[in-house]
């Protein structure tokens, strides 16, 4: 899945696609929860450990792996936003 689009604008379907690619072993657990709670990209970026547990990811190792990947998404999101701001400033 390309990250050309801001994560915060991902649809529920794009979140499902990301989970399938990054954490396929958790897909069965998370699929229904993501749909039930309408977890879009914006909500995905806000997930914390207790949210993952409530969504059914009980193993601490799995939670930490997902949280680490979410941190990478957040960093990528920040870089994209900064690049966009720089581009706008340079085009003025």
CSV table of C-alpha atoms in Angstrom, one decimal:
chain,number,residue,atom,x,y,z
A,1,UNK,CA,0.0,0.0,0.0
A,2,UNK,CA,1.5,3.3,-1.0
A,3,UNK,CA,1.5,6.1,1.5
A,4,UNK,CA,1.1,8.8,-1.1
A,5,UNK,CA,-2.1,10.0,0.6
A,6,UNK,CA,-2.2,11.4,4.1
A,7,UNK,CA,-3.0,8.6,6.6
A,8,UNK,CA,-5.5,10.9,8.3
A,9,UNK,CA,-7.6,10.8,5.1
A,10,UNK,CA,-7.7,7.0,4.8
A,11,UNK,CA,-11.1,5.3,4.7
A,12,UNK,CA,-12.1,2.3,6.8
A,13,UNK,CA,-11.2,0.2,3.8
A,14,UNK,CA,-7.7,1.6,3.5
A,15,UNK,CA,-7.2,1.0,7.2
A,16,UNK,CA,-8.2,-2.6,6.7
A,17,UNK,CA,-5.8,-2.9,3.8
A,18,UNK,CA,-3.0,-1.5,6.0
A,19,UNK,CA,-3.7,-4.0,8.8
A,20,UNK,CA,-3.8,-6.8,6.2
A,21,UNK,CA,-0.4,-5.9,4.9
A,22,UNK,CA,1.3,-5.0,8.2
A,23,UNK,CA,-0.3,-7.4,10.6
A,24,UNK,CA,-2.1,-10.2,8.8
A,25,UNK,CA,-2.1,-12.4,11.9
A,26,UNK,CA,-4.3,-9.8,13.6
A,27,UNK,CA,-6.7,-9.3,10.7
A,28,UNK,CA,-9.3,-11.8,11.9
A,29,UNK,CA,-9.3,-10.1,15.3
A,30,UNK,CA,-9.3,-6.5,14.0
A,31,UNK,CA,-11.5,-6.8,10.9
A,32,UNK,CA,-14.9,-6.7,12.6
A,33,UNK,CA,-13.7,-4.2,15.2
A,34,UNK,CA,-12.4,-1.8,12.6
A,35,UNK,CA,-15.7,-1.9,10.7
A,36,UNK,CA,-17.9,-1.9,13.8
A,37,UNK,CA,-16.1,1.2,15.2
A,38,UNK,CA,-15.6,2.9,11.7
A,39,UNK,CA,-11.9,3.2,12.3
A,40,UNK,CA,-10.6,5.6,9.6
A,41,UNK,CA,-7.1,6.8,9.2
A,42,UNK,CA,-7.6,9.7,11.6
A,43,UNK,CA,-8.8,7.3,14.3
A,44,UNK,CA,-6.0,4.8,13.5
A,45,UNK,CA,-3.4,7.4,14.3
A,46,UNK,CA,-4.9,8.0,17.7
A,47,UNK,CA,-5.0,4.4,18.8
A,48,UNK,CA,-3.3,3.6,22.1
A,49,UNK,CA,-2.5,0.3,23.9
A,50,UNK,CA,-5.8,0.2,25.8
A,51,UNK,CA,-7.7,0.8,22.5
A,52,UNK,CA,-6.0,-2.2,20.9
A,53,UNK,CA,-6.8,-4.3,23.9
A,54,UNK,CA,-10.5,-3.3,23.7
A,55,UNK,CA,-10.4,-4.2,20.0
A,56,UNK,CA,-9.3,-7.7,20.8
A,57,UNK,CA,-5.5,-7.5,20.5
A,58,UNK,CA,-4.6,-9.0,23.9
A,59,UNK,CA,-1.0,-10.1,23.5
A,60,UNK,CA,1.4,-7.3,24.6
A,61,UNK,CA,3.9,-8.2,21.9
A,62,UNK,CA,1.3,-7.7,19.2
A,63,UNK,CA,0.1,-4.5,20.7
A,64,UNK,CA,3.7,-3.2,20.8
A,65,UNK,CA,4.3,-4.2,17.2
A,66,UNK,CA,1.1,-2.4,16.0
A,67,UNK,CA,1.9,0.6,18.1
A,68,UNK,CA,5.4,0.8,16.6
A,69,UNK,CA,4.0,0.6,13.1
A,70,UNK,CA,1.5,3.3,14.1
A,71,UNK,CA,4.4,5.5,15.2
A,72,UNK,CA,6.0,5.1,11.8
A,73,UNK,CA,2.7,6.1,10.2
A,74,UNK,CA,2.6,9.2,12.4
A,75,UNK,CA,6.1,10.2,11.5
A,76,UNK,CA,5.4,9.6,7.8
A,77,UNK,CA,2.2,11.8,8.2
A,78,UNK,CA,4.2,14.6,9.8
A,79,UNK,CA,6.9,14.5,7.0
A,80,UNK,CA,4.2,14.6,4.4
A,81,UNK,CA,2.5,17.6,6.0
A,82,UNK,CA,5.8,19.4,6.4
A,83,UNK,CA,6.7,18.7,2.7
A,84,UNK,CA,3.3,20.1,1.7
A,85,UNK,CA,3.8,23.3,3.8
A,86,UNK,CA,7.3,23.7,2.3
A,87,UNK,CA,6.0,23.3,-1.2
A,88,UNK,CA,3.3,25.8,-0.6
A,89,UNK,CA,5.8,28.3,0.8
A,90,UNK,CA,8.2,27.9,-2.2
A,91,UNK,CA,5.4,28.4,-4.7
A,92,UNK,CA,4.4,31.7,-3.3
